[in-house]
Short mmCIF file of C-alpha atoms and ligand atoms in Angstrom, two decimals:
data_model
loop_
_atom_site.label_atom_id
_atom_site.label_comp_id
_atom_site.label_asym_id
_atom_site.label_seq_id
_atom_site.Cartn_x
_atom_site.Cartn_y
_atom_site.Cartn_z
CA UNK A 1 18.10 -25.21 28.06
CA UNK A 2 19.85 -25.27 24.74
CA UNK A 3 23.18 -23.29 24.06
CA UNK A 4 25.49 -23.51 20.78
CA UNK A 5 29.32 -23.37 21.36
CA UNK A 6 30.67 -21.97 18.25
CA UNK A 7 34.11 -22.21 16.93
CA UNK A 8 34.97 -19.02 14.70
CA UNK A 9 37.35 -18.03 12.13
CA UNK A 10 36.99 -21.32 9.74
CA UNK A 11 35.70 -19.30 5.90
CA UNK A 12 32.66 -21.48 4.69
CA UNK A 13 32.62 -23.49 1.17
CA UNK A 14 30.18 -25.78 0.06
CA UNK A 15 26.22 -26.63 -0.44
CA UNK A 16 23.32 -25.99 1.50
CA UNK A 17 20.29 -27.37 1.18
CA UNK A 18 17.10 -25.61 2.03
CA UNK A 19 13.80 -26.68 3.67
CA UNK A 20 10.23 -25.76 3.14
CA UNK A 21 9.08 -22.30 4.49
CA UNK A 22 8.10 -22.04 7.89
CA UNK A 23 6.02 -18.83 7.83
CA UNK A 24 4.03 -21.20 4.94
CA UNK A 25 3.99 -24.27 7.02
CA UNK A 26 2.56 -22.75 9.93
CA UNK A 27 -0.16 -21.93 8.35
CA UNK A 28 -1.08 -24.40 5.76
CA UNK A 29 -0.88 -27.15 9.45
CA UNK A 30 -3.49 -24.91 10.38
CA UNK A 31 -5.57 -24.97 7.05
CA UNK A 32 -5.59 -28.72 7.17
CA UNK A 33 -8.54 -28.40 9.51
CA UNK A 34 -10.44 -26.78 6.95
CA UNK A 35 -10.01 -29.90 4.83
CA UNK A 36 -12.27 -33.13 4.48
CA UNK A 37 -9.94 -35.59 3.84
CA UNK A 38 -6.49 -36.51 3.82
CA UNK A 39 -3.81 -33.67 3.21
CA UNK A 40 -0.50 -35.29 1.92
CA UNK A 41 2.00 -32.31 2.95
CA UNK A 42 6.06 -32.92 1.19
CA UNK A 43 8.74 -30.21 2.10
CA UNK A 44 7.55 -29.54 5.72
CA UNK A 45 10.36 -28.37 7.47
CA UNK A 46 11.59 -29.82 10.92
CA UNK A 47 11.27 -27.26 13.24
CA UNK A 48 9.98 -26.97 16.79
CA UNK A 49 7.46 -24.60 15.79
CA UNK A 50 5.70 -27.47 12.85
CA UNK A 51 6.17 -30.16 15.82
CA UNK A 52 3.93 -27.86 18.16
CA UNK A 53 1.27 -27.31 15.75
CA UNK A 54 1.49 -31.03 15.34
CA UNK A 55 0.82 -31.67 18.84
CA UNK A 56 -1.82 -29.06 18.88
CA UNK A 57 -3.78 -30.48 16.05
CA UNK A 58 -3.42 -34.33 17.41
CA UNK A 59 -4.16 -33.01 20.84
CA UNK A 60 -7.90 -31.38 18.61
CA UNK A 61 -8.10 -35.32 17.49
CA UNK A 62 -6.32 -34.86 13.95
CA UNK A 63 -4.72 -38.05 12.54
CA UNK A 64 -1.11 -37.43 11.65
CA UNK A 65 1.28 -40.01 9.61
CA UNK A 66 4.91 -38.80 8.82
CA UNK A 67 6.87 -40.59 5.97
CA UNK A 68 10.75 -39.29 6.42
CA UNK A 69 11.80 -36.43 8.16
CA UNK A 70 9.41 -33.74 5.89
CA UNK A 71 6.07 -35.42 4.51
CA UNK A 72 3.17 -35.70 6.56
CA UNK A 73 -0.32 -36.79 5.94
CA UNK A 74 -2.73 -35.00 8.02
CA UNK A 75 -6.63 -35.97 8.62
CA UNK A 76 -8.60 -33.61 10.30
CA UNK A 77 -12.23 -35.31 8.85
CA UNK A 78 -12.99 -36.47 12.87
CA UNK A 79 -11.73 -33.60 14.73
CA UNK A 80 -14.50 -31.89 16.47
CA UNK A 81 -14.92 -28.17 17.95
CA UNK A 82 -12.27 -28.65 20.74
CA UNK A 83 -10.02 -25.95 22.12
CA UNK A 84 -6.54 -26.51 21.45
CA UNK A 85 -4.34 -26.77 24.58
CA UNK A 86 -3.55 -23.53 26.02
CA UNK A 87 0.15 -23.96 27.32
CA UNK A 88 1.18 -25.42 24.01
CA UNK A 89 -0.92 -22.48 22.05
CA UNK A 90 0.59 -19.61 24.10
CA UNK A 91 4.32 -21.10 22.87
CA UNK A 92 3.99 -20.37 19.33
CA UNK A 93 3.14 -17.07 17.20
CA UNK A 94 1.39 -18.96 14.68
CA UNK A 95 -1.29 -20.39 16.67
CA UNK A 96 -3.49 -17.36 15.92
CA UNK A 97 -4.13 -19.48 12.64
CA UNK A 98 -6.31 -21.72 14.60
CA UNK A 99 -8.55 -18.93 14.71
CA UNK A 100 -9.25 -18.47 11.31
CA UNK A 101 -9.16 -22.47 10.50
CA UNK A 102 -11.56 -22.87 13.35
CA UNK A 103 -14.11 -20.34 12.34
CA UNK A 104 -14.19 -21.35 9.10
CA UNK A 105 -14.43 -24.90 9.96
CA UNK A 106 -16.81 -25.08 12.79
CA UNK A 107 -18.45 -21.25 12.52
CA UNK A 108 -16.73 -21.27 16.15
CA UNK A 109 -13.30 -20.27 17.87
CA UNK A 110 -11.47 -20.56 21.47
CA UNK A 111 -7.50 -19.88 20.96
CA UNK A 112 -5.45 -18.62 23.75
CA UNK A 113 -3.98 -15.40 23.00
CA UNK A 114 -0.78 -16.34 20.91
CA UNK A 115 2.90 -16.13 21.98
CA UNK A 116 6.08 -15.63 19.92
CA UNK A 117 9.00 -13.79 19.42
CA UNK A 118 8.86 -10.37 21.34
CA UNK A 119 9.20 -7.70 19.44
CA UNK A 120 7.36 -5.02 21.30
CA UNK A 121 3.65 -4.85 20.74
CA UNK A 122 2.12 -7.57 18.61
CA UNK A 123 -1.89 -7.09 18.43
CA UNK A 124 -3.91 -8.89 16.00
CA UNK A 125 -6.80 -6.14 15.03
CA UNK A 126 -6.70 -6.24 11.73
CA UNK A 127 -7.32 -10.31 11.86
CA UNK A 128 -10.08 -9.24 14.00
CA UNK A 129 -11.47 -6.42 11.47
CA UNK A 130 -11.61 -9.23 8.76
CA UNK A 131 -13.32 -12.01 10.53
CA UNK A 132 -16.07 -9.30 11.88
CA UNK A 133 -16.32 -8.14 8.20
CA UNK A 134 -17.54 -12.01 7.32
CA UNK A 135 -20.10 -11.16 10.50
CA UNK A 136 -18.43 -12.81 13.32
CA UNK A 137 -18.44 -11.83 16.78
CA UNK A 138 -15.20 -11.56 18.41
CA UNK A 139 -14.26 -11.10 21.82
CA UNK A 140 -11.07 -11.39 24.09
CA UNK A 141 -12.02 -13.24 27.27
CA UNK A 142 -9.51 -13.84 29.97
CA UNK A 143 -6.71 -14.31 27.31
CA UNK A 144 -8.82 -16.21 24.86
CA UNK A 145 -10.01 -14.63 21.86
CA UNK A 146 -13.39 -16.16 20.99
CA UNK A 147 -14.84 -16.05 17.18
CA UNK A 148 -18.78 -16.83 16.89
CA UNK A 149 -19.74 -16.85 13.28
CA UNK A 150 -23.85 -15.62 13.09
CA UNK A 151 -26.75 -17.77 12.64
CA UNK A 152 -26.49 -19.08 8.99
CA UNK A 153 -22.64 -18.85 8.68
CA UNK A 154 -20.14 -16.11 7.77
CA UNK A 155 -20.96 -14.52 4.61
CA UNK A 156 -18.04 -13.43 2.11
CA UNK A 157 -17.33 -9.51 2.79
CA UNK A 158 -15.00 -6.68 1.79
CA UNK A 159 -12.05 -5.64 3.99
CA UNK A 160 -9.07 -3.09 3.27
CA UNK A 161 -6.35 -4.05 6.26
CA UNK A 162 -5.03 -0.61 7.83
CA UNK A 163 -1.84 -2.33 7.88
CA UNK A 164 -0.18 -4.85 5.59
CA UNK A 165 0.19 -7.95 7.57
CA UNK A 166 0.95 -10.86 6.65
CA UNK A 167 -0.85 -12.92 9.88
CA UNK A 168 -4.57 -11.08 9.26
CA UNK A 169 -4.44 -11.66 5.28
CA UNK A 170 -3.71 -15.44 6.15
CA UNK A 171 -6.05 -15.43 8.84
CA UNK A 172 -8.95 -13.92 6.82
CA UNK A 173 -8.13 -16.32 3.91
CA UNK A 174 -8.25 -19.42 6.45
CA UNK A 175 -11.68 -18.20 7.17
CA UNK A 176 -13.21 -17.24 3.76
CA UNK A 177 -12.84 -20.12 2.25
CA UNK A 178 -15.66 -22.10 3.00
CA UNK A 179 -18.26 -19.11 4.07
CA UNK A 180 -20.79 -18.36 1.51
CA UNK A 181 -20.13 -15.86 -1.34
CA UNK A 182 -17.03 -13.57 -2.48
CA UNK A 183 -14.78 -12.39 0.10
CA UNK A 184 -12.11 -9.36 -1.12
CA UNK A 185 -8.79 -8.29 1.52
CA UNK A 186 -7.53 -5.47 0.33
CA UNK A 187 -4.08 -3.83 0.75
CA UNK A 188 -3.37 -7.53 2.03
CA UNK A 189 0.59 -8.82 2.23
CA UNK A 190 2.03 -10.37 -0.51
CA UNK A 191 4.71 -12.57 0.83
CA UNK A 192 5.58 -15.81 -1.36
CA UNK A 193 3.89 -17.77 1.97
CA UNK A 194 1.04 -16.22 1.61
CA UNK A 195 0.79 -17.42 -2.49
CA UNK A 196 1.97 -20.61 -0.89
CA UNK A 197 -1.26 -20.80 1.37
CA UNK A 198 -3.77 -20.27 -1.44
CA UNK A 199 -2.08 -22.34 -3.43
CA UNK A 200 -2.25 -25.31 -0.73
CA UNK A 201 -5.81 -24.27 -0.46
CA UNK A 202 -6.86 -24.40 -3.96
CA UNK A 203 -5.18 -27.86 -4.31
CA UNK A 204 -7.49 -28.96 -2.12
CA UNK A 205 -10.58 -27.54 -3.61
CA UNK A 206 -10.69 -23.61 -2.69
CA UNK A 207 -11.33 -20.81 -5.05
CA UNK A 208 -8.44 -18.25 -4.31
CA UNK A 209 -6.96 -15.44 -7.21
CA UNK A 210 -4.97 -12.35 -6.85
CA UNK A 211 -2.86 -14.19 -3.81
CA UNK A 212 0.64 -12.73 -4.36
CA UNK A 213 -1.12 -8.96 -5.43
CA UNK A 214 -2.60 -6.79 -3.26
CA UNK A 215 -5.96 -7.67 -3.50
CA UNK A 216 -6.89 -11.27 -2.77
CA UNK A 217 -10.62 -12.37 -4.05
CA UNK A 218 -12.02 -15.82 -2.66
CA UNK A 219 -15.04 -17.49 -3.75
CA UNK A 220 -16.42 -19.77 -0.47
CA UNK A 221 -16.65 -23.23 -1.72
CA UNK A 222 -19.21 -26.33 0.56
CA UNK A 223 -16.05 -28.30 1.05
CA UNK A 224 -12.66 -29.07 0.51
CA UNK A 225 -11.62 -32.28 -0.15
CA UNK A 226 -7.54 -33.71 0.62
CA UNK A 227 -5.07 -33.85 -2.08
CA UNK A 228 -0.92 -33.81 -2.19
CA UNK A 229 0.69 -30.45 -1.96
CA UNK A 230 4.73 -29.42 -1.91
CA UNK A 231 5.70 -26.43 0.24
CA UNK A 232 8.01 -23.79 -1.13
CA UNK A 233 11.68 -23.34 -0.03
CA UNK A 234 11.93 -20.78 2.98
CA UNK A 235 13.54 -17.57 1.81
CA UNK A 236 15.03 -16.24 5.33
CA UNK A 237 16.55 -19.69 5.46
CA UNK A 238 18.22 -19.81 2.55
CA UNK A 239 19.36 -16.10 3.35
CA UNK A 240 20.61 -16.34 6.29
CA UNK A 241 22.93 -18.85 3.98
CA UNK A 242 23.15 -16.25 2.03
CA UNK A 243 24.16 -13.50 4.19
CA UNK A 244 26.43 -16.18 6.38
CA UNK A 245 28.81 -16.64 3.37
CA UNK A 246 28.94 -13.11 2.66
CA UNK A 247 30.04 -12.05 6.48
CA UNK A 248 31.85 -15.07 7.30
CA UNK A 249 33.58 -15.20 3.59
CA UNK A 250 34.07 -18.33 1.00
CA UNK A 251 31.84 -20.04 -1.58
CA UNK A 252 28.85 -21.00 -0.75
CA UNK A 253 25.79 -22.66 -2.97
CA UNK A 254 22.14 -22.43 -1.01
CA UNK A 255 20.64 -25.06 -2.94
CA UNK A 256 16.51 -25.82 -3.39
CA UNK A 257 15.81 -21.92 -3.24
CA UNK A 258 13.54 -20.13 -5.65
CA UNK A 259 15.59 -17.45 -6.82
CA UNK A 260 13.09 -14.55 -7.10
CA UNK A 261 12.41 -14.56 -3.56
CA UNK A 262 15.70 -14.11 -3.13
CA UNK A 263 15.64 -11.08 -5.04
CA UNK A 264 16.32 -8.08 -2.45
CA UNK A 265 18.82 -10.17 -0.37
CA UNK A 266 21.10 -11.06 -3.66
CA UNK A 267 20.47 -7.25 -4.01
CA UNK A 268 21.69 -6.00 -1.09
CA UNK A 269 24.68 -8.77 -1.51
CA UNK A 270 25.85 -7.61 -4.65
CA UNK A 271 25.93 -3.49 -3.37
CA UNK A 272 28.02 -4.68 -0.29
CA UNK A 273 30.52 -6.41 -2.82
CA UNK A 274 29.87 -10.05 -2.61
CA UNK A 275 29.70 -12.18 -5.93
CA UNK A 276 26.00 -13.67 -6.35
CA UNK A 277 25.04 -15.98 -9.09
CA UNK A 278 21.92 -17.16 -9.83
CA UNK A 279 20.78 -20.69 -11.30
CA UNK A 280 17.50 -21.92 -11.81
CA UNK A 281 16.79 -22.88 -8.12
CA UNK A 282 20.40 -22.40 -6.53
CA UNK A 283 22.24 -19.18 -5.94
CA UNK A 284 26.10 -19.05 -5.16
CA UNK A 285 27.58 -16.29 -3.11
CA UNK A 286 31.04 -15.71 -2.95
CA UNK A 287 33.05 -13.09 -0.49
CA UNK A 288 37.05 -12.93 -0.76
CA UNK A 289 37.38 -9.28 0.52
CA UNK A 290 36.09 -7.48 3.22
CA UNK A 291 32.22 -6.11 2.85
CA UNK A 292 31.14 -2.57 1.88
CA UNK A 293 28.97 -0.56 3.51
CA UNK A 294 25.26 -0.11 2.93
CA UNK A 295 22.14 0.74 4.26
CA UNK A 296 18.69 -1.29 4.19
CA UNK A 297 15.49 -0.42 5.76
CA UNK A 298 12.54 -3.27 6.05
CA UNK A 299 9.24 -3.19 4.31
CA UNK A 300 6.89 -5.83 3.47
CA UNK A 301 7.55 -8.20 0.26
CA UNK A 302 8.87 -7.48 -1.88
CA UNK A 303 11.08 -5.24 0.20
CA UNK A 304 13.50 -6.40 2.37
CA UNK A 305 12.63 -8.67 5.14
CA UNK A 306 12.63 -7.79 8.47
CA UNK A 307 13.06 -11.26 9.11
CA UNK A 308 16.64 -10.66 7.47
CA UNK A 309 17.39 -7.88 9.31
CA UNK A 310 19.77 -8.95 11.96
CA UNK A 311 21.43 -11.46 9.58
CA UNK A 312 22.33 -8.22 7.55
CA UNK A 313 23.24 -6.22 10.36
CA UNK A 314 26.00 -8.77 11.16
CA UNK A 315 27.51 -8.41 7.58
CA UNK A 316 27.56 -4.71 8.17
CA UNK A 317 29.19 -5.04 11.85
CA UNK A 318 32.15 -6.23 10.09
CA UNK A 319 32.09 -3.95 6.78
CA UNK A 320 33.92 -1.17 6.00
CA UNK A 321 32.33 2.74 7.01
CA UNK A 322 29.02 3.07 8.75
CA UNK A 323 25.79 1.28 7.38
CA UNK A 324 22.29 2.21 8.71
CA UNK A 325 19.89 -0.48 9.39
CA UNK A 326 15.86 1.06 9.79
CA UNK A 327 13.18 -1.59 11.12
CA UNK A 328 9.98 -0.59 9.22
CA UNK A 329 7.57 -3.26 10.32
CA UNK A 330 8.19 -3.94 14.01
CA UNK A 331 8.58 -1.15 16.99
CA UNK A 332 11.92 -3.17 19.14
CA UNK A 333 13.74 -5.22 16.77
CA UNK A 334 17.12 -4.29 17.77
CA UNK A 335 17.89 -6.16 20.83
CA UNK A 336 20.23 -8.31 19.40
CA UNK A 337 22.70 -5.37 18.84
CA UNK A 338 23.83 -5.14 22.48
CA UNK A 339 25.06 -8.88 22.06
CA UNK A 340 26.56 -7.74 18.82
CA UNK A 341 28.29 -5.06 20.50
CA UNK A 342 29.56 -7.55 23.41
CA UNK A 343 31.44 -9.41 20.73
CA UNK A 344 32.89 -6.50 20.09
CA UNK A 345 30.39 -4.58 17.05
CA UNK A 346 30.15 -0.68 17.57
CA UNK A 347 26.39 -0.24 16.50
CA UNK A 348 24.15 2.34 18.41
CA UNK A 349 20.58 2.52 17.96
CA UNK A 350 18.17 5.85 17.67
CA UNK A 351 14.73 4.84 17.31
CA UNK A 352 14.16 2.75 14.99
CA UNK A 353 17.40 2.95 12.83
CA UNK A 354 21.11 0.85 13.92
CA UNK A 355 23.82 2.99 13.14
CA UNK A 356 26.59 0.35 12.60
CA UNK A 357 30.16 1.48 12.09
CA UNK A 358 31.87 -1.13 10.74
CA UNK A 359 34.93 -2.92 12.80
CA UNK A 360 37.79 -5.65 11.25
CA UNK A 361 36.82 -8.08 13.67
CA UNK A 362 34.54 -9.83 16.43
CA UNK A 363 35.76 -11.75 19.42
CA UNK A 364 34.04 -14.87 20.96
CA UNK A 365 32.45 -14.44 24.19
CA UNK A 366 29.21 -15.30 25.97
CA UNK A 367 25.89 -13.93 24.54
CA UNK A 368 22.28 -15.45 23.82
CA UNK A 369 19.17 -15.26 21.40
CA UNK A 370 17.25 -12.98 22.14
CA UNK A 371 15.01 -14.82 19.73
CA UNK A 372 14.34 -16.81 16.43
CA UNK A 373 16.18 -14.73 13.61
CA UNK A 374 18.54 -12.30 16.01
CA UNK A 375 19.83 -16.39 17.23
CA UNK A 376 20.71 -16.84 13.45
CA UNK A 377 22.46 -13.73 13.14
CA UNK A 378 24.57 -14.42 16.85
CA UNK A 379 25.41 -17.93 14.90
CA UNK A 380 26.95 -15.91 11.86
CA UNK A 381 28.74 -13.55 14.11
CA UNK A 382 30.00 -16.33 16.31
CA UNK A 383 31.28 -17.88 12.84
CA UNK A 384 33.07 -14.96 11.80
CA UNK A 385 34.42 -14.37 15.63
CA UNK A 386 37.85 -14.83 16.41
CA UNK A 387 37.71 -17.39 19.68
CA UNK A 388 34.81 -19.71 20.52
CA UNK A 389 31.62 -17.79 21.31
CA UNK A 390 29.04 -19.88 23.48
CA UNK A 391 25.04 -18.85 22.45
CA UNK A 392 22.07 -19.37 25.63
CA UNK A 393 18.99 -19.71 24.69
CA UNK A 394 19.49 -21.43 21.17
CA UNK A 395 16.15 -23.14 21.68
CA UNK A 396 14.80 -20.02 19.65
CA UNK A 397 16.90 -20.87 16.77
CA UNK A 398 15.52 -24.56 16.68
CA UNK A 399 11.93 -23.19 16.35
CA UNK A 400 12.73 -22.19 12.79
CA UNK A 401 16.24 -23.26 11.79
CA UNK A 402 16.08 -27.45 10.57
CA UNK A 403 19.26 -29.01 11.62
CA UNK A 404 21.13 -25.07 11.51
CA UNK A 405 24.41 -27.67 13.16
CA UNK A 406 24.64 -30.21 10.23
CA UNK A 407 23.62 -27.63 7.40
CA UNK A 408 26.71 -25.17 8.72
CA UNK A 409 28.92 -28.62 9.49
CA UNK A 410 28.37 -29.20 5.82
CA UNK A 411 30.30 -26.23 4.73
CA UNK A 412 32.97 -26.23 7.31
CA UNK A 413 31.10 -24.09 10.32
CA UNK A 414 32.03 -25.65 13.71
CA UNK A 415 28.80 -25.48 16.00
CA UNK A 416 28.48 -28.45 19.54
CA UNK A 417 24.95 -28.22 20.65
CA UNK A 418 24.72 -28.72 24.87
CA UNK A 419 21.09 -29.36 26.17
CA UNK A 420 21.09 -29.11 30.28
CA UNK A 421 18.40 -31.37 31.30
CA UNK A 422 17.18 -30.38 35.11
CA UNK A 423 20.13 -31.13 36.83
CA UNK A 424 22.02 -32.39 33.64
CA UNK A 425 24.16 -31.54 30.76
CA UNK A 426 23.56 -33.83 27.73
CA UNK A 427 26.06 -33.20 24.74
CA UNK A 428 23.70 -33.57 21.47
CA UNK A 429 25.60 -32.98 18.57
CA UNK A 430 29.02 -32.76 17.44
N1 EPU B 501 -0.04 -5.60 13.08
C1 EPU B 501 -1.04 -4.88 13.68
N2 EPU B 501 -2.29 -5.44 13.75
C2 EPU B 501 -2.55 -6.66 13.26
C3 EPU B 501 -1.53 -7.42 12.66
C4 EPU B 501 -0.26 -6.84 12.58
O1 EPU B 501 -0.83 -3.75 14.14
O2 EPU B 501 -3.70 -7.12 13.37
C5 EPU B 501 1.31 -5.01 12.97
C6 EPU B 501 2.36 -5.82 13.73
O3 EPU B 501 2.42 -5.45 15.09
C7 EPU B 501 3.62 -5.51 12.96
C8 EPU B 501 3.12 -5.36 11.52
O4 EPU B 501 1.71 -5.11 11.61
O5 EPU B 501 4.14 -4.29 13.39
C9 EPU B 501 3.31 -6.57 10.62
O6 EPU B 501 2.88 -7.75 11.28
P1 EPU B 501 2.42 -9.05 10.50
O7 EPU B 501 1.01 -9.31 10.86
O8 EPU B 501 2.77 -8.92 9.06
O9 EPU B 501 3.36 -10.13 11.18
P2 EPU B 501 2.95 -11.50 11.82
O10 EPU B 501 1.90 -12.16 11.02
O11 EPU B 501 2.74 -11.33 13.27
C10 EPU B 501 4.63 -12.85 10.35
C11 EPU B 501 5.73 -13.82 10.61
C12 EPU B 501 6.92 -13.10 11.20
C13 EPU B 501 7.35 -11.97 10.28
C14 EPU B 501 6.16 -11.06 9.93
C15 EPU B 501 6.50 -10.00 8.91
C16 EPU B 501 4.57 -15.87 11.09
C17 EPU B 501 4.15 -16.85 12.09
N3 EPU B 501 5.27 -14.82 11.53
O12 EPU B 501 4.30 -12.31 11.61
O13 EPU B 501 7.95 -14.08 11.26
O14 EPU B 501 8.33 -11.19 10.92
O15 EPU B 501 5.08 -11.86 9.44
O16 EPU B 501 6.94 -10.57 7.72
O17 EPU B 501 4.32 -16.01 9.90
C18 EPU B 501 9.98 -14.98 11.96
O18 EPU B 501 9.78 -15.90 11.14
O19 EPU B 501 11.06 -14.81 12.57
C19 EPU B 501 8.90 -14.04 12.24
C20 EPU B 501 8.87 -13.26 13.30
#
């Protein structure tokens, strides 16, 4: 058990650095299966999410080497068809990546269904639709989904995705690339991870174009062989930075960030009255006065995130008139507000819009993470919070937040971390 105690009130001033992207690195782990050779990985952020699918590809037989805190070299050249463990598979979203990497690898996949952050119904048809369109079988079997490519291999095919997500156009890309002729995803996701992917992939030897449009075209290739790659700086990382500065107020510079990523959230920053400048790959924000109003609704890239959404809803808790906040990718992404509105936020939901009427100020008190991003945003609210605010279950943070303690400690946020042990309380971090 993990839980933050949080000191509020204290503005925030300073630099930030940001890591690689985690929504990239959990799948380019995975794509390192595909590859015949050694994969030399920099950027790869230090999360507990990258050190499960590290487990889960040594547990396969993969030979991993890690130089620092964020390189890794990854062999996968002697792993052989094995299924990957299923209690460490069912802990992690991302998993379903296996599927794909699998398939393509060995014409062959076992994965446990895949866990995650709930956020009501999560299915994975369309992943499904693809990988049957390159002539697999797939079936669910006693919470395994099983992939059988047909006699001769997949072949390259032709699928439009009913909806634009971003897990089936990676999943379809992990196994196109080394099946025989052209495979085209259409109406596919265009997140910067997923140009990060195909990128990673065609380092190693893959022919990928359109990645980053909405049609993706990949030419299956015999074999990739390793090579060096760099992950890209994680946008929700750098703006929940972002979006902490603006709530909390001060000066703040989120440093190793690609600015056009940032795009919407510097946006959105600006309309609510914060100052945001732009460098080549740092932005500042600054917030003296109190925020305006606004309202944001989710959509894929390049819309705004819904990974970002309770981050923003947290600078509109504490701006002045009434903001509406609509989810447009998930069906229950809102139960973070009823912690907001124990610290003292007035936001009622209908549906799948937060109405959030703005108040002056939030009070400490106990609430938890409900999971990965609504953590971050209880973090920013607890900094902004008069009185100390103590956050349960901050073990969902950690699974995509690297070192959230010393990165806010750097610019004058005051978080303790306490893991309880069975039967013990260990104080980690100051
Ligand atoms: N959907 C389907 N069928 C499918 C696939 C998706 O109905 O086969 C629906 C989903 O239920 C959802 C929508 O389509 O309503 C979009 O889902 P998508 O597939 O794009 O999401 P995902 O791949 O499950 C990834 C990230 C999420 C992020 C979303 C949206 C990973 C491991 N997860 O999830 O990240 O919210 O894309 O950008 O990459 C996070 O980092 O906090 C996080 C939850």
């Amino acid at each position: 058990m993990i839980k933050y105690i949080v000191q509020g009130g204290s503005r925030l001033s300073g630099h930030v650095n940001i890591s690689g992207a985690k929504n990239a690195a959990v799948a380019i782990l995975p794509a390192s299966l595909l590859v015949d050779g050694v994969c030399r990985i920099e950027n790869v952020p230090d999360i507990s999410d990258v050190r499960l699918l590290l487990e889960i590809l040594r547990n396969m037989g993969a030979s991993i080497r890690r130089f620092g805190r964020n390189t890794l070299e990854i062999d996968c050249s002697h792993v052989r068809n094995a299924t990957a463990p299923i209690d460490l598979v069912r802990r992690i979203r991302a998993s379903y990546y296996l599927i794909g990497a699998e398939l393509g690898r060995f014409g062959h996949a076992r994965v446990a269904m895949p866990g995650g952050c709930n956020f009501g119904v999560r299915p994975i048809d369309q992943h499904i639709k693809g990988f049957e369109a390159m002539g697999a079988s797939v079936e669910q079997l006693g919470g395994y989904v099983c992939a059988d490519a047909p006699e001769g291999g997949l072949q390259g095919g032709h699928v439009y995705l009913d909806i634009v997500s971003v897990g089936a156009t990676m999943n379809i890309l992990l196994a196109a690339v080394l099946c025989s002729g052209m495979t085209i995803i259409e109406n596919c996701a265009k997140e910067p991870h997923i140009v990060d992917l195909a990128n990673f992939l065609n380092a190693m030897g893959a022919k990928i174009s359109g990645a980053g449009t909405d049609v993706i075209k990949i030419r299956g290739v015999e074999r990739l062989t390793g090579g060096s790659y760099t992950i890209i700086p994680d946008q929700i990382e750098a703006g929940t930075y972002m979006a902490a500065a603006a709530a909390v107020g001060g000066d703040v510079t989120v440093d190793n960030v690609i600015p056009k990523h940032l795009d919407c959230i510097t946006a959105k920053l600006r309309e609510m009255g914060a100052k945001v400048t732009e460098y080549d790959d740092s932005i500042r924000v600054e917030a003296e006065r109190r925020l305006r109003r606004s309202n944001v609704k989710t959509m894929p890239y390049p819309g705004f995130p819904t990974d970002m959404q309770p981050q923003i809803a947290v600078c509109m808790a504490l701006a002045e008139g009434t903001s509406l906040v609509t989810e447009g990718i998930y069906d229950n992404r809102f139960r973070y507000t009823a912690e907001l509105n124990r610290m003292g936020a007035s936001i009622q939901v209908e549906s799948k819009t937060a109405v959030i009427d703005g108040v002056t100020q939030l009070h400490g008190c106990e609430v938890r993470a409900c999971d990965l991003r609504a953590g971050a945003a209880m973090v920013i609210a607890a900094l902004c919070a008069e009185g100390t605010t103590t956050i349960e279950d901050a073990h969902y943070i950690e699974r995509g937040y690297e070192d959230i303690i010393g990165k806010f400690a750097a610019i004058g946020g005051k978080i303790r971390r306490i893991e309880t042990f069975e039967g013990s309380s260990q104080d980690a971090a100051g």
